[in-house]
Amino acid sequence: MPFEPDETTMMDLATGVRPPGAALTVELAAELHARAAWSCISEPGDGTAGLVVRALGAVPALRLVIEAWSPDRVARELLAAGVEQGTVVAAGLDRALERWRPRLDPVVVMISLRQAARSGARLAIPGDHDWPAGLEDLGVHAPLALWWRGPADALGAFRESIALVGARAATRYGEHIAMEASAGLVDRGFAIISGAAYGIDGMAHKAALASSGRTVAFLAGGVDRPYPSGHVDLLERIAAEGAVISELPCGAAPTKWRFLQRNRLIAATSLATIVLEAGWRSGSLNTAGHAATLGRPLGAVPGPVTSPASAGCHRLIREYDAVCVTTAAEMAELVAEHLVQVPLDFPESETESERGIAGGGRTSEQVRVFDALSGRSPREVGDLARRAGLSTMSVRAALGALGLEGAARERATGWVRNA
């Protein structure tokens, strides 16, 4: 198998994750390496990858991709492992294998491991001492591994944590509420979970740090690529006192699709999610949808009825049974009382995950291909397939739709994004 674990590298990645005194066995090194490879091969939230890894194990699952097993052979192995026939059929194994194989590159995996070593990143996998228990509620869509930076005990923060999310284009009112909520929850012993974006997210992180509390930032790219660039210093502070986490390998670039997938981790790892300020189509509504679907308590802070920046919060309260909260004490009550929320069911035309943020009514595959396009450098279909984590057939179909839309055009040497 061309993916050979490096024991020294694996030891560095595992440090701080294993229970005290646990040895790094050959089996654990192979498991870490296989899951690191899977984080390079599959896109976040890939349910088929999650199904195959859960049923067969990370190492055997990686082997079937390396050895180019046929979809029929993979299906037989899944059935033998106890996966139901209908689930195997619905998994779309042929399309999944076409997505994974173009990204199967040992060099890329080794580069990500070296970048992780340089940046001080480590790898957490299911079964580790501090693996966030809430991620299991995501089922086959749970991350196969988490890359993270922070103190050795940083992942323990998830046991008592609340997510504070909201608009990037925050108002002074929203920033004030974020500061008060974050500081008040830290005073009550909670860690603050958010996405490190400008606006509400950034203020929630800053207030938690200023209050000597713990805060965790989930990124949509590698933990060695601070994003947004204006939060480089903030993310370094979070990594020093809390944790910066991603399911993507070091070096991976953030994309709109990955932001949408990142939101499910924020919701799943928190005991409750609070939307502090959000417009009608804010990306934080996507996080709220994940939280409610997972059965997590959901709160929303009201704002001025004339403010478009609070329209999303009012919508959550009025239409989707989010609890109206105005103080840190009321937010903490959501967890104390274990309130059960009604799963959100937004109209597809307005807030379907792939459409609400990316715009244009595009499908998830079109969003991912558009993210993979460059505005200056033409890229071939195979290159776009590797970048988007899709099969070449899916990429061609998406390019056709983007071309009709006028969002992309084909040149002699490949496809480019239209301005």
mmCIF file with all atom_site columns, N, CA and C in Angstrom, residues 11 145 175 196 212 327 356:
data_model
loop_
_atom_site.group_PDB
_atom_site.id
_atom_site.type_symbol
_atom_site.label_atom_id
_atom_site.label_alt_id
_atom_site.label_comp_id
_atom_site.label_asym_id
_atom_site.label_entity_id
_atom_site.label_seq_id
_atom_site.pdbx_PDB_ins_code
_atom_site.Cartn_x
_atom_site.Cartn_y
_atom_site.Cartn_z
_atom_site.occupancy
_atom_site.B_iso_or_equiv
_atom_site.pdbx_formal_charge
_atom_site.auth_seq_id
_atom_site.auth_comp_id
_atom_site.auth_asym_id
_atom_site.auth_atom_id
_atom_site.pdbx_PDB_model_num
ATOM 1  N N  . MET A 1 11  ? 3.106   9.914  15.874 1.00 0.00 ? 11  MET A N  1
ATOM 2  C CA . MET A 1 11  ? 3.251   10.178 17.312 1.00 0.00 ? 11  MET A CA 1
ATOM 3  C C  . MET A 1 11  ? 2.964   11.646 17.607 1.00 0.00 ? 11  MET A C  1
ATOM 4  N N  . ALA A 1 145 ? -12.236 12.584 10.821 1.00 0.00 ? 145 ALA A N  1
ATOM 5  C CA . ALA A 1 145 ? -11.129 13.005 11.679 1.00 0.00 ? 145 ALA A CA 1
ATOM 6  C C  . ALA A 1 145 ? -11.224 14.514 11.848 1.00 0.00 ? 145 ALA A C  1
ATOM 7  N N  . GLU A 1 175 ? -22.997 43.443 17.858 1.00 0.00 ? 175 GLU A N  1
ATOM 8  C CA . GLU A 1 175 ? -21.692 43.239 18.487 1.00 0.00 ? 175 GLU A CA 1
ATOM 9  C C  . GLU A 1 175 ? -21.777 43.398 20.003 1.00 0.00 ? 175 GLU A C  1
ATOM 10 N N  . ALA A 1 196 ? -15.284 31.982 13.745 1.00 0.00 ? 196 ALA A N  1
ATOM 11 C CA . ALA A 1 196 ? -14.158 32.893 13.515 1.00 0.00 ? 196 ALA A CA 1
ATOM 12 C C  . ALA A 1 196 ? -14.369 33.884 12.378 1.00 0.00 ? 196 ALA A C  1
ATOM 13 N N  . SER A 1 212 ? -11.242 35.581 30.045 1.00 0.00 ? 212 SER A N  1
ATOM 14 C CA . SER A 1 212 ? -10.405 34.446 30.484 1.00 0.00 ? 212 SER A CA 1
ATOM 15 C C  . SER A 1 212 ? -11.142 33.121 30.354 1.00 0.00 ? 212 SER A C  1
ATOM 16 N N  . THR A 1 327 ? -30.684 37.542 27.453 1.00 0.00 ? 327 THR A N  1
ATOM 17 C CA . THR A 1 327 ? -29.550 37.647 28.373 1.00 0.00 ? 327 THR A CA 1
ATOM 18 C C  . THR A 1 327 ? -28.784 36.325 28.407 1.00 0.00 ? 327 THR A C  1
ATOM 19 N N  . GLY A 1 356 ? -28.987 29.213 0.016  1.00 0.00 ? 356 GLY A N  1
ATOM 20 C CA . GLY A 1 356 ? -29.187 30.372 0.882  1.00 0.00 ? 356 GLY A CA 1
ATOM 21 C C  . GLY A 1 356 ? -27.988 31.282 0.919  1.00 0.00 ? 356 GLY A C  1
#
